């Protein structure tokens, strides 16, 4: 079991990296690999998932309310580009990650949590993000979000089961490569995180209930609040500054992080 200080640090890392294109799973693996920290445990995973889910639900509460109302009015015959249509796009984009997670999730978890894998995915998907951002900066107008685009973004999201890829990073990258503008790609990526985080959290809750392990409630409440507050601030700052600074700062960060991870791996 991790101690309270480790729990707070990991919760801050989760909140900081969940929605930024830098890979939260990759960053959470690094302390255990480099510092020998024990696995944070199922209860902690549930806590930080609750925190980040609360953050994105709160931030997009207006969009979610409008989607729910529009979907209830016309669930089966939505107008294209309507809020009801967006619900179906989010569901369609979620399917690839669900299928791949059920088929390969356990295998990927057991075989990809290593420094060379994280370093490689951090570098390659960081460079791909840079290419996508350069293309987006050169466009005058973004393309519309269609079912085809949503499905391809969903396929990209499925690759984020591998640590270091970054769920938000790869979904924004695919969206930009398919012609979306930065703001639209980022907002769709963040909305798409809701069913993914919710589904992963529910599976972890089931595993936690079946495990029968004891729960340190004060530490988990602290982790939930810390992850949620930091995640909310990250979403807000990211969307406010995205058009001003673009995505290249995250690309250079990923390149530097990959170089550091390769150096650590080769020195072991």
Tab-separated table of C-alpha atoms in Angstrom:
chain	number	residue	atom	x	y	z
A	1	UNK	CA	0.000	0.000	0.000
A	2	UNK	CA	1.339	3.422	-0.889
A	3	UNK	CA	1.702	6.060	1.816
A	4	UNK	CA	-0.312	9.336	1.843
A	5	UNK	CA	2.490	11.422	0.295
A	6	UNK	CA	2.907	8.966	-2.574
A	7	UNK	CA	-0.869	8.909	-3.030
A	8	UNK	CA	-1.003	12.705	-3.242
A	9	UNK	CA	1.861	12.849	-5.756
A	10	UNK	CA	0.299	10.164	-7.953
A	11	UNK	CA	-3.120	11.841	-7.748
A	12	UNK	CA	-1.587	15.138	-8.875
A	13	UNK	CA	0.190	13.339	-11.737
A	14	UNK	CA	-3.091	11.693	-12.772
A	15	UNK	CA	-4.988	14.962	-12.688
A	16	UNK	CA	-2.244	16.831	-14.515
A	17	UNK	CA	-1.736	14.301	-17.300
A	18	UNK	CA	-5.192	12.753	-17.831
A	19	UNK	CA	-6.318	15.381	-20.343
A	20	UNK	CA	-2.985	16.734	-21.571
A	21	UNK	CA	-1.451	14.969	-24.613
A	22	UNK	CA	1.404	13.448	-22.602
A	23	UNK	CA	0.014	10.057	-21.375
A	24	UNK	CA	-1.258	9.689	-17.815
A	25	UNK	CA	-0.686	5.908	-17.807
A	26	UNK	CA	2.910	6.374	-18.882
A	27	UNK	CA	3.575	8.942	-16.163
A	28	UNK	CA	1.969	6.778	-13.472
A	29	UNK	CA	4.139	3.803	-14.404
A	30	UNK	CA	7.364	5.814	-14.180
A	31	UNK	CA	7.476	6.235	-10.338
A	32	UNK	CA	7.079	2.500	-9.779
A	33	UNK	CA	9.748	1.669	-12.362
A	34	UNK	CA	12.272	4.302	-11.276
A	35	UNK	CA	11.605	4.704	-7.539
A	36	UNK	CA	10.368	1.236	-6.688
A	37	UNK	CA	7.026	2.509	-5.406
A	38	UNK	CA	4.446	-0.247	-4.846
A	39	UNK	CA	1.419	-0.525	-7.094
A	40	UNK	CA	-1.128	2.069	-6.040
A	41	UNK	CA	-3.892	-0.522	-5.818
A	42	UNK	CA	-7.444	-0.784	-7.098
A	43	UNK	CA	-8.957	1.544	-4.508
A	44	UNK	CA	-6.587	4.343	-5.485
A	45	UNK	CA	-7.285	3.778	-9.185
A	46	UNK	CA	-11.020	4.093	-8.521
A	47	UNK	CA	-10.487	7.278	-6.503
A	48	UNK	CA	-8.498	9.134	-9.174
A	49	UNK	CA	-10.891	7.948	-11.888
A	50	UNK	CA	-13.769	9.424	-9.901
A	51	UNK	CA	-11.856	12.685	-9.544
A	52	UNK	CA	-11.006	13.086	-13.224
A	53	UNK	CA	-14.485	11.975	-14.304
A	54	UNK	CA	-16.058	14.573	-11.996
A	55	UNK	CA	-13.759	17.220	-13.485
A	56	UNK	CA	-14.722	16.606	-17.111
A	57	UNK	CA	-18.428	16.229	-16.256
A	58	UNK	CA	-18.389	19.525	-14.387
A	59	UNK	CA	-16.460	21.388	-17.064
A	60	UNK	CA	-18.709	20.232	-19.921
A	61	UNK	CA	-21.933	20.213	-17.903
A	62	UNK	CA	-23.614	22.656	-20.311
A	63	UNK	CA	-22.728	20.611	-23.393
A	64	UNK	CA	-23.790	17.384	-21.697
A	65	UNK	CA	-27.127	18.886	-20.630
A	66	UNK	CA	-27.873	20.043	-24.174
A	67	UNK	CA	-26.872	16.660	-25.596
A	68	UNK	CA	-29.120	14.833	-23.129
A	69	UNK	CA	-32.138	17.056	-23.850
A	70	UNK	CA	-31.701	16.859	-27.625
A	71	UNK	CA	-31.127	13.110	-27.543
A	72	UNK	CA	-34.272	12.516	-25.459
A	73	UNK	CA	-36.280	14.500	-27.990
A	74	UNK	CA	-34.985	12.664	-31.073
A	75	UNK	CA	-32.762	9.714	-30.156
A	76	UNK	CA	-33.202	7.656	-33.316
A	77	UNK	CA	-33.455	10.366	-35.968
A	78	UNK	CA	-30.925	13.027	-35.045
A	79	UNK	CA	-30.165	15.932	-37.353
A	80	UNK	CA	-26.580	15.885	-38.590
A	81	UNK	CA	-24.296	18.060	-36.432
A	82	UNK	CA	-27.031	18.306	-33.754
A	83	UNK	CA	-26.379	17.621	-30.079
A	84	UNK	CA	-28.258	14.340	-30.412
A	85	UNK	CA	-26.024	13.371	-33.325
A	86	UNK	CA	-22.979	14.080	-31.140
A	87	UNK	CA	-24.176	11.456	-28.640
A	88	UNK	CA	-24.151	8.792	-31.346
A	89	UNK	CA	-20.734	9.929	-32.560
A	90	UNK	CA	-19.332	9.581	-29.035
A	91	UNK	CA	-20.841	6.111	-28.671
A	92	UNK	CA	-19.469	5.017	-32.047
A	93	UNK	CA	-16.001	6.352	-31.226
A	94	UNK	CA	-16.006	4.508	-27.900
A	95	UNK	CA	-16.628	1.062	-29.406
A	96	UNK	CA	-13.094	0.343	-30.728
A	97	UNK	CA	-11.486	0.937	-27.328
A	98	UNK	CA	-14.119	-1.225	-25.621
A	99	UNK	CA	-13.611	-4.125	-28.021
A	100	UNK	CA	-9.823	-3.965	-28.004
A	101	UNK	CA	-9.757	-3.495	-24.244
A	102	UNK	CA	-11.843	-6.617	-23.670
A	103	UNK	CA	-9.795	-8.676	-26.122
A	104	UNK	CA	-6.262	-7.475	-25.388
A	105	UNK	CA	-6.437	-5.324	-22.249
A	106	UNK	CA	-4.920	-7.846	-19.832
A	107	UNK	CA	-2.204	-8.877	-22.294
A	108	UNK	CA	-1.227	-5.287	-23.016
A	109	UNK	CA	-1.147	-4.512	-19.302
A	110	UNK	CA	1.253	-7.411	-18.710
A	111	UNK	CA	3.580	-6.842	-21.659
A	112	UNK	CA	3.845	-3.103	-22.267
A	113	UNK	CA	4.589	-1.593	-18.843
A	114	UNK	CA	8.317	-1.159	-19.405
A	115	UNK	CA	10.690	1.760	-19.905
A	116	UNK	CA	11.648	1.010	-23.536
A	117	UNK	CA	7.991	0.672	-24.560
A	118	UNK	CA	6.951	3.866	-22.781
A	119	UNK	CA	9.952	5.770	-24.167
A	120	UNK	CA	9.223	4.607	-27.722
A	121	UNK	CA	5.501	5.358	-27.673
A	122	UNK	CA	6.151	8.703	-25.982
A	123	UNK	CA	8.541	9.666	-28.771
A	124	UNK	CA	6.694	8.306	-31.810
A	125	UNK	CA	3.233	9.542	-30.867
A	126	UNK	CA	4.724	12.858	-29.786
A	127	UNK	CA	6.251	13.372	-33.234
A	128	UNK	CA	2.964	12.363	-34.846
A	129	UNK	CA	1.214	14.977	-32.700
A	130	UNK	CA	3.678	17.574	-33.964
A	131	UNK	CA	2.992	16.648	-37.593
A	132	UNK	CA	-0.752	16.896	-37.020
A	133	UNK	CA	-0.407	20.272	-35.311
A	134	UNK	CA	1.672	21.670	-38.178
A	135	UNK	CA	-1.012	20.618	-40.648
A	136	UNK	CA	-3.747	22.144	-38.507
A	137	UNK	CA	-1.883	25.447	-38.270
A	138	UNK	CA	-1.679	25.644	-42.069
A	139	UNK	CA	-5.427	25.184	-42.586
A	140	UNK	CA	-7.875	28.050	-42.893
A	141	UNK	CA	-10.935	26.110	-41.741
A	142	UNK	CA	-11.533	22.825	-39.964
A	143	UNK	CA	-13.533	19.912	-41.355
A	144	UNK	CA	-16.847	18.803	-39.868
A	145	UNK	CA	-17.059	15.961	-37.371
A	146	UNK	CA	-18.665	13.032	-39.217
A	147	UNK	CA	-19.310	9.402	-38.368
A	148	UNK	CA	-16.220	8.383	-40.362
A	149	UNK	CA	-14.033	10.839	-38.455
A	150	UNK	CA	-15.488	9.735	-35.119
A	151	UNK	CA	-14.812	6.054	-35.849
A	152	UNK	CA	-11.235	6.749	-36.911
A	153	UNK	CA	-10.659	8.852	-33.784
A	154	UNK	CA	-12.072	5.931	-31.802
A	155	UNK	CA	-9.630	3.541	-33.472
A	156	UNK	CA	-6.835	5.887	-32.524
A	157	UNK	CA	-8.092	5.980	-28.957
A	158	UNK	CA	-7.821	2.189	-28.754
A	159	UNK	CA	-4.034	2.428	-29.192
A	160	UNK	CA	-3.851	4.365	-25.922
A	161	UNK	CA	-4.182	1.068	-24.053
A	162	UNK	CA	-0.399	0.982	-24.490
A	163	UNK	CA	1.349	3.202	-21.882
A	164	UNK	CA	2.985	6.291	-23.300
A	165	UNK	CA	0.597	6.743	-26.233
A	166	UNK	CA	-1.743	9.231	-24.457
A	167	UNK	CA	-5.484	8.879	-24.976
A	168	UNK	CA	-6.045	12.618	-25.360
A	169	UNK	CA	-2.903	12.977	-27.458
A	170	UNK	CA	-3.764	10.307	-30.001
A	171	UNK	CA	-7.426	11.319	-30.329
A	172	UNK	CA	-6.476	14.954	-30.908
A	173	UNK	CA	-3.793	13.821	-33.364
A	174	UNK	CA	-6.209	11.727	-35.433
A	175	UNK	CA	-8.811	14.492	-35.376
A	176	UNK	CA	-6.289	17.034	-36.652
A	177	UNK	CA	-4.977	14.693	-39.356
A	178	UNK	CA	-8.551	14.214	-40.565
A	179	UNK	CA	-9.048	17.955	-40.924
A	180	UNK	CA	-10.566	19.093	-37.633
A	181	UNK	CA	-9.421	22.351	-36.060
A	182	UNK	CA	-7.602	22.307	-32.711
A	183	UNK	CA	-10.531	23.372	-30.537
A	184	UNK	CA	-12.995	20.911	-32.094
A	185	UNK	CA	-10.513	18.030	-31.898
A	186	UNK	CA	-9.686	18.787	-28.262
A	187	UNK	CA	-13.296	19.172	-27.153
A	188	UNK	CA	-14.308	15.928	-28.876
A	189	UNK	CA	-11.334	14.200	-27.238
A	190	UNK	CA	-12.357	15.427	-23.788
A	191	UNK	CA	-16.009	14.484	-24.272
A	192	UNK	CA	-14.885	11.090	-25.552
A	193	UNK	CA	-13.003	10.552	-22.290
A	194	UNK	CA	-16.277	10.428	-20.340
A	195	UNK	CA	-17.505	6.953	-21.419
A	196	UNK	CA	-13.928	5.627	-21.350
A	197	UNK	CA	-13.184	6.837	-17.815
A	198	UNK	CA	-16.645	5.774	-16.645
A	199	UNK	CA	-16.292	2.285	-18.101
A	200	UNK	CA	-12.777	1.769	-16.773
A	201	UNK	CA	-13.842	3.049	-13.365
A	202	UNK	CA	-16.833	0.698	-13.190
A	203	UNK	CA	-14.647	-2.293	-14.046
A	204	UNK	CA	-12.198	-1.306	-11.324
A	205	UNK	CA	-15.054	-0.892	-8.824
A	206	UNK	CA	-16.237	-4.427	-9.600
A	207	UNK	CA	-12.700	-5.777	-9.159
A	208	UNK	CA	-12.353	-3.838	-5.898
A	209	UNK	CA	-15.609	-5.214	-4.490
A	210	UNK	CA	-14.609	-8.743	-5.431
A	211	UNK	CA	-11.128	-8.394	-3.934
A	212	UNK	CA	-12.363	-7.564	-0.454
A	213	UNK	CA	-9.337	-5.387	0.340
A	214	UNK	CA	-9.489	-2.780	3.090
A	215	UNK	CA	-9.914	0.842	2.047
A	216	UNK	CA	-8.130	3.851	3.542
A	217	UNK	CA	-10.923	6.368	3.061
A	218	UNK	CA	-9.137	9.594	4.136
A	219	UNK	CA	-6.292	8.962	1.683
A	220	UNK	CA	-8.703	8.089	-1.129
A	221	UNK	CA	-10.833	11.195	-0.548
A	222	UNK	CA	-7.673	13.311	-0.687
A	223	UNK	CA	-6.601	11.600	-3.927
A	224	UNK	CA	-10.040	12.104	-5.491
A	225	UNK	CA	-10.159	15.812	-4.670
A	226	UNK	CA	-6.563	16.436	-5.752
A	227	UNK	CA	-6.958	14.615	-9.081
A	228	UNK	CA	-10.290	16.293	-9.789
A	229	UNK	CA	-9.173	19.855	-9.052
A	230	UNK	CA	-5.970	19.571	-11.071
A	231	UNK	CA	-7.779	17.875	-13.978
A	232	UNK	CA	-10.421	20.630	-14.101
A	233	UNK	CA	-7.756	23.342	-14.160
A	234	UNK	CA	-5.828	21.491	-16.871
A	235	UNK	CA	-8.887	21.257	-19.125
A	236	UNK	CA	-9.634	24.953	-18.661
A	237	UNK	CA	-6.069	26.183	-19.219
A	238	UNK	CA	-5.483	23.814	-22.138
A	239	UNK	CA	-8.565	24.938	-24.069
A	240	UNK	CA	-7.926	28.619	-23.312
A	241	UNK	CA	-4.325	28.511	-24.519
A	242	UNK	CA	-4.564	25.903	-27.268
A	243	UNK	CA	-4.995	28.295	-30.186
A	244	UNK	CA	-2.321	30.657	-28.829
A	245	UNK	CA	0.509	28.216	-28.242
A	246	UNK	CA	-0.548	25.179	-30.277
A	247	UNK	CA	0.608	21.690	-29.383
A	248	UNK	CA	4.339	21.974	-30.039
A	249	UNK	CA	5.257	22.564	-26.346
A	250	UNK	CA	3.800	19.131	-25.592
A	251	UNK	CA	5.669	17.639	-28.527
A	252	UNK	CA	9.018	18.965	-27.263
A	253	UNK	CA	8.171	17.783	-23.756
A	254	UNK	CA	7.487	14.291	-25.042
A	255	UNK	CA	10.735	14.229	-27.024
A	256	UNK	CA	12.716	15.325	-23.940
A	257	UNK	CA	10.913	12.820	-21.725
A	258	UNK	CA	11.556	10.004	-24.199
A	259	UNK	CA	15.273	10.887	-24.304
A	260	UNK	CA	15.399	10.811	-20.498
A	261	UNK	CA	13.630	7.445	-20.342
A	262	UNK	CA	15.952	5.948	-22.960
A	263	UNK	CA	18.959	7.216	-20.979
A	264	UNK	CA	17.658	5.699	-17.752
A	265	UNK	CA	16.886	2.403	-19.476
A	266	UNK	CA	20.324	2.165	-21.101
A	267	UNK	CA	22.074	2.988	-17.810
A	268	UNK	CA	20.389	0.177	-15.908
